[in-house]
Amino acid sequence: MGEQQSALFPTYARFPITMVKGEGSRLWDDQGNEYLDFMAGLAVTGLGHAPKRVKERLVAQLDELWHTSNLFSTPQAEKVAQLLTANSCGDAVFFCNSGADANEAAIKLARRYNQKVLGNDRYEIITFKQSFHGRTLATLTATGQDKVKEGYLPLPQGFIHAPYNDVAALESYITDKTCAIMLELVQAEGGIIVADPDFVQEITRLCEKYNLLLIIDEVQTGLCRTGKLFAYQHYGIEPDIFTLAKALGSGFPVGAMVGKSKLIPAFTPGSHATTFGGTPIAMSAALATLEVMLADHLADEAARKGKLLVDKLEKALAGNAFVKEIRGTGLIIGIECVEPTADAIAAIHAKRLLVVPAGPMVIRLLPSLIVTDEEIDKAVEIIAGVLAEKEAERKQTAAK
Ligand SMILES: *Cc1c(COP(=O)(O)O)cnc(C)c1O
């Protein structure tokens, strides 16, 4: 970037690297350095960078039609919706442009279903501490972290934050205004915290008892990341609504909210809309991405590779006093450390492996679903090397 001042709002604490090219699990910066990418654009490039079969579909679509507005049908949107509902518990899809946008639609649908279909005045949604649901005013209010709310008062009403994985406490958060419970099954930004099966069981019991909607935020966990097409499939449950975004377009911005048939009457013409949702280009990216994920059994691949990666990390980091715990499911993995990880992450980047924090103490690994066993070996070697140095530094400081 040289001497010139950036003309962007400084909303991101960016790494001091400028990326210019990507292919598979590799990225190149403007200095020609090659990186092994174990963050995949934050769980977006599941098929790797510039996946050929998605690119071909996109290029073909660019020749045909870019945009029509949602006042017309397009075959692409119908096909993606068919594929999503055929492979999930959902019956209808609303397309939008991001994860926050999908969660916003879910929140609106939950309220409107209660107010217009059930005819009650319930609007409160129980979400969880440390959760992350997006940056619009409603979704940042749903988010269970104070740092995203600072300076944005007043916040919209109707969100209550319960402790995550706390079976005993949950029922006490339900009021006569509660209409839904919304959660991530792996709290991702919150530090890679996996929902306990008995906690999820309690949630479904309470949803039934009080007639609440169950909303699962699959924006990060969805689309093979956890070793199933959707994370809810690990738990034998059927959410009323689940939301998708990150990996759905392989990097082309696209979000989706998927809901059960009983919710369909709640969204009548004019009740919700977005200009770019389901545009033919976005739908071509999503269609090709889903077809590749299903044809190549990438959920099973993510399960196998995730297990391999965790096994190798556990071996390589055994006895390392800098490391507290390795956890995750499929290819969403966290290494929790006993001290803040910013320096360790910078050192890992300097060795040309890209990882990302999940909170101050956790190193998050989100390789692409097509990561190879050799790339896993290389990443483990780099991480183990850096964390061994961190352990040695810690021992030295303690000895002083
Ligand atoms: C990233 C993320 C979001 C927000 O998605 P955006 O596309 O950034 O709006 C919401 N929920 C979860 C779980 C996420 O990981």
Short mmCIF file of C-alpha atoms and ligand atoms in Angstrom, two decimals:
data_model
loop_
_atom_site.label_atom_id
_atom_site.label_comp_id
_atom_site.label_asym_id
_atom_site.label_seq_id
_atom_site.Cartn_x
_atom_site.Cartn_y
_atom_site.Cartn_z
CA MET A 1 0.00 0.00 0.00
CA GLY A 2 3.09 2.24 0.32
CA GLU A 3 2.87 5.76 1.77
CA GLN A 4 -0.70 6.45 0.71
CA GLN A 5 -3.32 6.70 3.47
CA SER A 6 -6.07 4.11 3.31
CA ALA A 7 -9.48 5.52 2.36
CA LEU A 8 -11.27 2.71 4.24
CA PHE A 9 -12.90 3.08 7.65
CA PRO A 10 -10.54 1.42 10.13
CA THR A 11 -13.09 -1.21 11.28
CA TYR A 12 -10.68 -4.14 11.04
CA ALA A 13 -7.48 -4.96 12.93
CA ARG A 14 -5.90 -6.29 9.76
CA PHE A 15 -2.90 -8.59 9.61
CA PRO A 16 0.01 -6.79 7.88
CA ILE A 17 -0.31 -8.90 4.73
CA THR A 18 -1.88 -7.98 1.36
CA MET A 19 -3.24 -11.00 -0.52
CA VAL A 20 -3.38 -11.05 -4.29
CA LYS A 21 -3.97 -14.66 -5.42
CA GLY A 22 -5.46 -17.92 -4.21
CA GLU A 23 -5.70 -21.53 -5.40
CA GLY A 24 -6.90 -24.52 -3.38
CA SER A 25 -5.47 -24.20 0.14
CA ARG A 26 -2.77 -21.77 -0.93
CA LEU A 27 -2.62 -17.96 -0.99
CA TRP A 28 0.00 -15.55 -2.29
CA ASP A 29 0.72 -12.04 -1.00
CA ASP A 30 1.87 -9.03 -3.00
CA GLN A 31 5.49 -9.88 -2.16
CA GLY A 32 5.19 -13.29 -3.80
CA ASN A 33 5.14 -15.23 -0.50
CA GLU A 34 3.08 -18.42 -0.50
CA TYR A 35 0.85 -19.28 2.49
CA LEU A 36 -0.91 -22.44 3.57
CA ASP A 37 -4.45 -21.28 4.35
CA PHE A 38 -5.99 -22.80 7.50
CA MET A 39 -8.63 -20.10 7.92
CA ALA A 40 -10.36 -20.33 4.51
CA GLY A 41 -11.58 -16.73 4.53
CA LEU A 42 -13.26 -17.47 7.88
CA ALA A 43 -14.95 -20.72 6.83
CA VAL A 44 -15.99 -19.26 3.46
CA THR A 45 -13.74 -20.96 0.90
CA GLY A 46 -14.74 -24.49 1.84
CA LEU A 47 -13.89 -25.78 -1.63
CA GLY A 48 -10.56 -23.94 -1.56
CA HIS A 49 -9.76 -20.74 -3.42
CA ALA A 50 -11.07 -20.35 -6.97
CA PRO A 51 -12.62 -23.85 -7.20
CA LYS A 52 -12.80 -24.86 -10.86
CA ARG A 53 -16.35 -26.25 -10.97
CA VAL A 54 -17.79 -23.15 -9.28
CA LYS A 55 -15.78 -20.85 -11.50
CA GLU A 56 -17.04 -22.58 -14.67
CA ARG A 57 -20.65 -22.18 -13.56
CA LEU A 58 -20.09 -18.53 -12.65
CA VAL A 59 -18.40 -17.73 -15.95
CA ALA A 60 -21.24 -19.40 -17.87
CA GLN A 61 -23.79 -17.42 -15.84
CA LEU A 62 -21.95 -14.15 -16.50
CA ASP A 63 -22.65 -14.74 -20.19
CA GLU A 64 -26.37 -15.36 -19.58
CA LEU A 65 -27.93 -13.11 -16.94
CA TRP A 66 -26.66 -11.14 -13.92
CA HIS A 67 -29.69 -9.68 -12.20
CA THR A 68 -33.44 -9.40 -12.65
CA SER A 69 -34.83 -8.32 -9.23
CA ASN A 70 -36.96 -10.67 -7.15
CA LEU A 71 -40.05 -9.60 -9.09
CA PHE A 72 -39.15 -12.43 -11.50
CA SER A 73 -38.43 -16.10 -10.86
CA THR A 74 -35.10 -17.59 -11.86
CA PRO A 75 -34.40 -21.29 -12.30
CA GLN A 76 -31.14 -20.96 -10.34
CA ALA A 77 -32.83 -19.84 -7.10
CA GLU A 78 -35.47 -22.58 -7.40
CA LYS A 79 -32.75 -25.20 -7.88
CA VAL A 80 -30.67 -24.10 -4.90
CA ALA A 81 -33.79 -24.00 -2.71
CA GLN A 82 -34.74 -27.51 -3.91
CA LEU A 83 -31.26 -28.81 -3.09
CA LEU A 84 -31.20 -27.20 0.36
CA THR A 85 -34.64 -28.49 1.35
CA ALA A 86 -34.08 -31.97 -0.16
CA ASN A 87 -30.95 -32.34 2.00
CA SER A 88 -32.26 -30.85 5.26
CA CYS A 89 -35.30 -30.77 7.55
CA GLY A 90 -36.35 -27.44 6.01
CA ASP A 91 -39.16 -26.82 3.52
CA ALA A 92 -38.68 -23.24 2.29
CA VAL A 93 -35.76 -20.88 1.75
CA PHE A 94 -35.27 -17.10 1.79
CA PHE A 95 -32.09 -15.96 0.04
CA CYS A 96 -30.12 -12.94 1.20
CA ASN A 97 -26.57 -11.62 1.18
CA SER A 98 -24.79 -12.42 4.44
CA GLY A 99 -24.95 -14.25 7.74
CA ALA A 100 -26.32 -11.25 9.61
CA ASP A 101 -28.92 -10.84 6.89
CA ALA A 102 -29.97 -14.51 7.24
CA ASN A 103 -30.21 -14.23 11.03
CA GLU A 104 -32.15 -10.99 10.71
CA ALA A 105 -34.64 -12.86 8.49
CA ALA A 106 -34.85 -15.67 11.08
CA ILE A 107 -35.56 -13.19 13.89
CA LYS A 108 -38.22 -11.44 11.81
CA LEU A 109 -39.82 -14.76 10.80
CA ALA A 110 -39.95 -15.96 14.43
CA ARG A 111 -41.67 -12.77 15.55
CA ARG A 112 -44.04 -12.63 12.61
CA TYR A 113 -45.04 -16.30 12.92
CA ASN A 114 -46.06 -15.66 16.52
CA GLN A 115 -47.78 -12.34 15.87
CA LYS A 116 -49.48 -13.14 12.54
CA VAL A 117 -49.97 -16.91 12.45
CA LEU A 118 -50.28 -17.94 16.10
CA GLY A 119 -51.83 -14.57 16.96
CA ASN A 120 -49.98 -13.94 20.23
CA ASP A 121 -47.72 -11.07 21.35
CA ARG A 122 -44.54 -13.04 22.01
CA TYR A 123 -41.28 -11.59 20.65
CA GLU A 124 -38.43 -12.44 23.01
CA ILE A 125 -35.64 -14.67 21.74
CA ILE A 126 -33.29 -16.46 24.10
CA THR A 127 -29.71 -16.46 22.81
CA PHE A 128 -26.51 -17.36 24.65
CA LYS A 129 -23.51 -15.76 26.30
CA GLN A 130 -20.39 -15.73 24.05
CA SER A 131 -22.57 -16.28 20.98
CA PHE A 132 -22.09 -14.42 17.71
CA HIS A 133 -24.94 -13.74 15.29
CA GLY A 134 -23.87 -10.72 13.22
CA ARG A 135 -23.50 -6.94 13.16
CA THR A 136 -26.89 -5.50 12.26
CA LEU A 137 -28.64 -3.86 15.21
CA ALA A 138 -30.87 -6.89 15.86
CA THR A 139 -28.16 -9.51 15.35
CA LEU A 140 -25.57 -7.67 17.45
CA THR A 141 -28.20 -7.44 20.17
CA ALA A 142 -28.76 -11.20 19.82
CA THR A 143 -24.99 -11.68 20.11
CA GLY A 144 -23.87 -12.58 23.64
CA GLN A 145 -20.72 -10.43 23.67
CA ASP A 146 -20.64 -6.84 24.96
CA LYS A 147 -17.76 -5.71 22.75
CA VAL A 148 -19.94 -5.63 19.60
CA LYS A 149 -22.56 -3.41 21.31
CA GLU A 150 -20.41 -0.55 22.60
CA GLY A 151 -21.58 2.84 21.36
CA TYR A 152 -24.67 1.55 19.57
CA LEU A 153 -27.39 2.34 22.11
CA PRO A 154 -30.32 2.12 22.13
CA LEU A 155 -30.49 -1.52 21.14
CA PRO A 156 -33.70 -3.20 19.96
CA GLN A 157 -35.71 -5.04 22.59
CA GLY A 158 -36.41 -8.71 22.86
CA PHE A 159 -33.15 -10.60 23.39
CA ILE A 160 -32.19 -12.45 26.56
CA HIS A 161 -28.79 -14.11 27.02
CA ALA A 162 -28.65 -17.41 28.89
CA PRO A 163 -25.48 -19.28 29.87
CA TYR A 164 -24.37 -21.79 27.20
CA ASN A 165 -24.30 -25.49 28.05
CA ASP A 166 -26.11 -24.80 31.35
CA VAL A 167 -28.94 -27.34 31.42
CA ALA A 168 -30.21 -26.41 34.88
CA ALA A 169 -30.52 -22.66 34.25
CA LEU A 170 -32.20 -22.56 30.86
CA GLU A 171 -35.88 -22.93 31.80
CA SER A 172 -35.68 -19.97 34.19
CA TYR A 173 -34.99 -17.64 31.23
CA ILE A 174 -38.31 -18.41 29.55
CA THR A 175 -41.06 -15.80 30.04
CA ASP A 176 -44.59 -15.45 28.64
CA LYS A 177 -43.01 -13.27 25.92
CA THR A 178 -40.47 -15.86 24.73
CA CYS A 179 -41.02 -16.99 21.13
CA ALA A 180 -37.77 -18.72 20.18
CA ILE A 181 -34.38 -20.06 21.26
CA MET A 182 -31.49 -19.28 18.92
CA LEU A 183 -27.99 -20.75 19.08
CA GLU A 184 -24.83 -21.91 17.36
CA LEU A 185 -24.06 -25.60 17.93
CA VAL A 186 -20.38 -24.73 17.92
CA GLN A 187 -19.87 -21.22 19.28
CA ALA A 188 -17.24 -20.16 16.80
CA GLU A 189 -16.30 -16.52 17.47
CA GLY A 190 -16.90 -17.33 21.14
CA GLY A 191 -13.94 -19.72 21.29
CA ILE A 192 -14.92 -23.04 19.57
CA ILE A 193 -17.30 -24.25 22.26
CA VAL A 194 -19.31 -27.31 21.23
CA ALA A 195 -22.90 -27.71 22.51
CA ASP A 196 -23.33 -30.67 24.88
CA PRO A 197 -25.90 -33.21 23.67
CA ASP A 198 -27.87 -33.01 26.95
CA PHE A 199 -28.01 -29.22 26.62
CA VAL A 200 -29.43 -29.53 23.11
CA GLN A 201 -31.87 -32.15 24.40
CA GLU A 202 -33.06 -29.71 27.09
CA ILE A 203 -33.49 -26.97 24.47
CA THR A 204 -35.70 -29.20 22.31
CA ARG A 205 -37.69 -30.28 25.38
CA LEU A 206 -38.36 -26.64 26.32
CA CYS A 207 -39.21 -25.67 22.74
CA GLU A 208 -41.86 -28.38 22.73
CA LYS A 209 -43.17 -27.59 26.21
CA TYR A 210 -43.56 -23.84 25.58
CA ASN A 211 -44.18 -23.99 21.81
CA LEU A 212 -40.99 -22.03 21.01
CA LEU A 213 -39.22 -21.99 17.66
CA LEU A 214 -35.74 -23.49 17.55
CA ILE A 215 -33.36 -21.39 15.42
CA ILE A 216 -29.91 -22.80 14.69
CA ASP A 217 -27.30 -20.34 13.39
CA GLU A 218 -25.34 -22.51 10.94
CA VAL A 219 -23.62 -19.55 9.28
CA GLN A 220 -20.17 -20.90 10.24
CA THR A 221 -20.95 -24.54 11.11
CA GLY A 222 -23.12 -25.30 8.08
CA LEU A 223 -22.16 -26.86 4.74
CA CYS A 224 -19.88 -29.74 5.80
CA ARG A 225 -17.64 -27.77 8.17
CA THR A 226 -18.40 -29.93 11.25
CA GLY A 227 -18.38 -33.27 9.41
CA LYS A 228 -22.09 -33.24 8.54
CA LEU A 229 -23.83 -31.12 5.91
CA PHE A 230 -25.41 -29.19 8.82
CA ALA A 231 -24.23 -29.28 12.44
CA TYR A 232 -27.75 -29.95 13.77
CA GLN A 233 -27.55 -33.40 12.13
CA HIS A 234 -25.06 -34.48 14.83
CA TYR A 235 -27.78 -34.09 17.46
CA GLY A 236 -30.77 -35.87 15.91
CA ILE A 237 -32.84 -32.68 16.08
CA GLU A 238 -34.86 -30.71 13.53
CA PRO A 239 -34.65 -26.94 13.93
CA ASP A 240 -37.65 -24.88 12.82
CA ILE A 241 -35.23 -22.42 11.20
CA PHE A 242 -31.54 -22.58 10.34
CA THR A 243 -29.36 -19.98 8.69
CA LEU A 244 -26.46 -20.28 6.26
CA ALA A 245 -23.99 -17.94 4.61
CA LYS A 246 -20.21 -18.21 4.81
CA ALA A 247 -19.40 -21.27 2.66
CA LEU A 248 -22.55 -21.20 0.54
CA GLY A 249 -21.13 -19.21 -2.39
CA SER A 250 -17.46 -20.30 -2.15
CA GLY A 251 -16.63 -16.62 -1.65
CA PHE A 252 -19.47 -15.05 -3.61
CA PRO A 253 -21.68 -13.30 -0.99
CA VAL A 254 -24.86 -15.28 -0.40
CA GLY A 255 -26.94 -16.06 2.67
CA ALA A 256 -29.97 -18.27 3.21
CA MET A 257 -32.62 -18.78 5.86
CA VAL A 258 -34.28 -22.20 5.75
CA GLY A 259 -37.55 -22.85 7.58
CA LYS A 260 -40.16 -25.53 8.21
CA SER A 261 -43.46 -25.60 6.30
CA LYS A 262 -45.54 -24.34 9.24
CA LEU A 263 -43.64 -21.02 8.94
CA ILE A 264 -44.43 -20.46 5.26
CA PRO A 265 -47.73 -18.56 5.86
CA ALA A 266 -45.88 -16.05 8.06
CA PHE A 267 -43.92 -14.53 5.17
CA THR A 268 -46.55 -13.17 2.78
CA PRO A 269 -45.68 -11.06 -0.31
CA GLY A 270 -44.18 -7.75 0.81
CA SER A 271 -43.41 -8.89 4.37
CA HIS A 272 -39.67 -9.29 3.80
CA ALA A 273 -37.35 -8.62 0.87
CA THR A 274 -33.86 -7.79 -0.29
CA THR A 275 -32.74 -6.50 -3.71
CA PHE A 276 -29.78 -8.79 -4.24
CA GLY A 277 -31.06 -11.95 -2.50
CA GLY A 278 -30.96 -14.95 -4.80
CA THR A 279 -29.53 -13.11 -7.79
CA PRO A 280 -28.66 -15.51 -10.65
CA ILE A 281 -24.92 -15.03 -10.16
CA ALA A 282 -25.08 -15.74 -6.41
CA MET A 283 -27.33 -18.74 -7.05
CA SER A 284 -24.95 -20.15 -9.66
CA ALA A 285 -22.14 -19.98 -7.12
CA ALA A 286 -24.33 -21.61 -4.46
CA LEU A 287 -25.64 -24.31 -6.79
CA ALA A 288 -22.17 -25.34 -7.96
CA THR A 289 -20.84 -25.22 -4.38
CA LEU A 290 -23.62 -27.46 -3.04
CA GLU A 291 -23.32 -29.91 -5.94
CA VAL A 292 -19.58 -30.30 -5.37
CA MET A 293 -20.04 -30.72 -1.61
CA LEU A 294 -22.63 -33.47 -2.13
CA ALA A 295 -20.94 -35.23 -5.07
CA ASP A 296 -17.52 -35.30 -3.39
CA HIS A 297 -18.92 -36.32 0.04
CA LEU A 298 -17.12 -33.39 1.63
CA ALA A 299 -18.98 -33.76 4.94
CA ASP A 300 -17.43 -37.21 5.40
CA GLU A 301 -14.10 -35.85 4.25
CA ALA A 302 -14.30 -33.04 6.82
CA ALA A 303 -15.07 -35.58 9.55
CA ARG A 304 -12.11 -37.78 8.59
CA LYS A 305 -9.63 -34.94 8.12
CA GLY A 306 -10.79 -33.16 11.26
CA LYS A 307 -10.13 -36.30 13.28
CA LEU A 308 -6.72 -36.67 11.66
CA LEU A 309 -5.85 -33.04 12.39
CA VAL A 310 -6.92 -33.27 16.05
CA ASP A 311 -5.08 -36.59 16.55
CA LYS A 312 -1.89 -35.14 15.09
CA LEU A 313 -2.20 -31.92 17.09
CA GLU A 314 -2.76 -33.89 20.28
CA LYS A 315 0.36 -35.95 19.65
CA ALA A 316 2.50 -32.98 18.64
CA LEU A 317 1.33 -30.79 21.55
CA ALA A 318 1.20 -33.49 24.25
CA GLY A 319 2.68 -32.14 27.48
CA ASN A 320 3.02 -28.58 26.08
CA ALA A 321 2.28 -26.37 29.11
CA PHE A 322 1.32 -23.40 26.86
CA VAL A 323 -1.65 -25.42 25.57
CA LYS A 324 -4.75 -25.93 27.67
CA GLU A 325 -7.10 -27.86 25.39
CA ILE A 326 -7.69 -28.89 21.77
CA ARG A 327 -11.35 -29.12 20.81
CA GLY A 328 -13.83 -28.89 17.97
CA THR A 329 -15.75 -31.03 15.54
CA GLY A 330 -14.86 -31.80 11.95
CA LEU A 331 -12.74 -29.01 10.50
CA ILE A 332 -13.63 -26.30 13.02
CA ILE A 333 -10.95 -26.68 15.65
CA GLY A 334 -9.70 -24.55 18.51
CA ILE A 335 -6.43 -24.73 20.42
CA GLU A 336 -7.05 -23.02 23.75
CA CYS A 337 -3.87 -21.66 25.32
CA VAL A 338 -3.09 -20.56 28.86
CA GLU A 339 -2.03 -17.08 27.70
CA PRO A 340 -3.26 -14.68 24.96
CA THR A 341 -2.45 -16.07 21.53
CA ALA A 342 -1.84 -12.91 19.45
CA ASP A 343 1.98 -13.35 19.44
CA ALA A 344 1.74 -17.07 18.66
CA ILE A 345 -0.62 -16.35 15.75
CA ALA A 346 1.76 -13.70 14.37
CA ALA A 347 4.62 -16.21 14.62
CA ILE A 348 2.54 -18.86 12.82
CA HIS A 349 1.77 -16.34 10.07
CA ALA A 350 5.47 -15.55 9.78
CA LYS A 351 5.98 -19.27 9.03
CA ARG A 352 3.41 -18.85 6.22
CA LEU A 353 0.53 -20.69 7.82
CA LEU A 354 -2.72 -18.71 8.14
CA VAL A 355 -4.80 -19.28 11.28
CA VAL A 356 -7.18 -16.93 13.07
CA PRO A 357 -8.07 -16.22 16.71
CA ALA A 358 -11.42 -17.11 18.31
CA GLY A 359 -11.33 -14.79 21.30
CA PRO A 360 -8.05 -13.87 23.02
CA MET A 361 -6.99 -17.37 24.16
CA VAL A 362 -7.92 -19.65 21.26
CA ILE A 363 -6.16 -20.34 17.97
CA ARG A 364 -8.84 -21.32 15.46
CA LEU A 365 -8.22 -23.69 12.55
CA LEU A 366 -10.64 -23.65 9.61
CA PRO A 367 -8.89 -25.36 6.72
CA SER A 368 -10.74 -25.82 3.45
CA LEU A 369 -12.69 -29.07 3.11
CA ILE A 370 -10.27 -30.14 0.36
CA VAL A 371 -7.17 -29.80 2.55
CA THR A 372 -4.78 -32.72 1.92
CA ASP A 373 -3.20 -35.02 4.51
CA GLU A 374 0.21 -33.56 3.56
CA GLU A 375 -1.04 -30.03 4.19
CA ILE A 376 -2.35 -31.17 7.58
CA ASP A 377 1.11 -32.58 8.44
CA LYS A 378 2.78 -29.33 7.43
CA ALA A 379 0.37 -27.19 9.46
CA VAL A 380 0.79 -29.37 12.57
CA GLU A 381 4.57 -29.11 12.26
CA ILE A 382 4.44 -25.29 12.10
CA ILE A 383 1.95 -24.96 14.97
CA ALA A 384 3.87 -27.40 17.17
CA GLY A 385 7.13 -25.55 16.47
CA VAL A 386 5.72 -22.14 17.39
CA LEU A 387 3.88 -23.39 20.47
CA ALA A 388 7.04 -25.20 21.67
CA GLU A 389 8.82 -21.82 21.50
CA LYS A 390 5.96 -20.23 23.44
CA GLU A 391 6.24 -22.91 26.10
CA ALA A 392 10.00 -22.33 26.38
CA GLU A 393 9.47 -18.55 26.73
CA ARG A 394 6.91 -19.17 29.45
CA LYS A 395 9.31 -21.42 31.38
CA GLN A 396 12.02 -18.75 31.14
CA THR A 397 9.72 -16.04 32.45
CA ALA A 398 8.62 -18.30 35.31
CA ALA A 399 12.26 -19.04 36.23
CA LYS A 400 13.08 -15.31 36.58
C1 LIG B 1 -19.93 -14.91 10.51
C2 LIG B 1 -21.11 -15.24 11.32
C3 LIG B 1 -22.27 -14.46 11.28
C4 LIG B 1 -22.34 -13.16 10.49
O1 LIG B 1 -22.18 -13.36 9.14
P1 LIG B 1 -21.87 -12.09 8.20
O2 LIG B 1 -21.88 -12.68 6.81
O3 LIG B 1 -20.54 -11.56 8.60
O4 LIG B 1 -22.95 -11.12 8.41
C5 LIG B 1 -23.36 -14.87 12.01
N1 LIG B 1 -23.33 -15.98 12.74
C6 LIG B 1 -22.23 -16.76 12.81
C7 LIG B 1 -22.27 -18.00 13.63
C8 LIG B 1 -21.08 -16.41 12.12
O5 LIG B 1 -19.98 -17.16 12.22
#
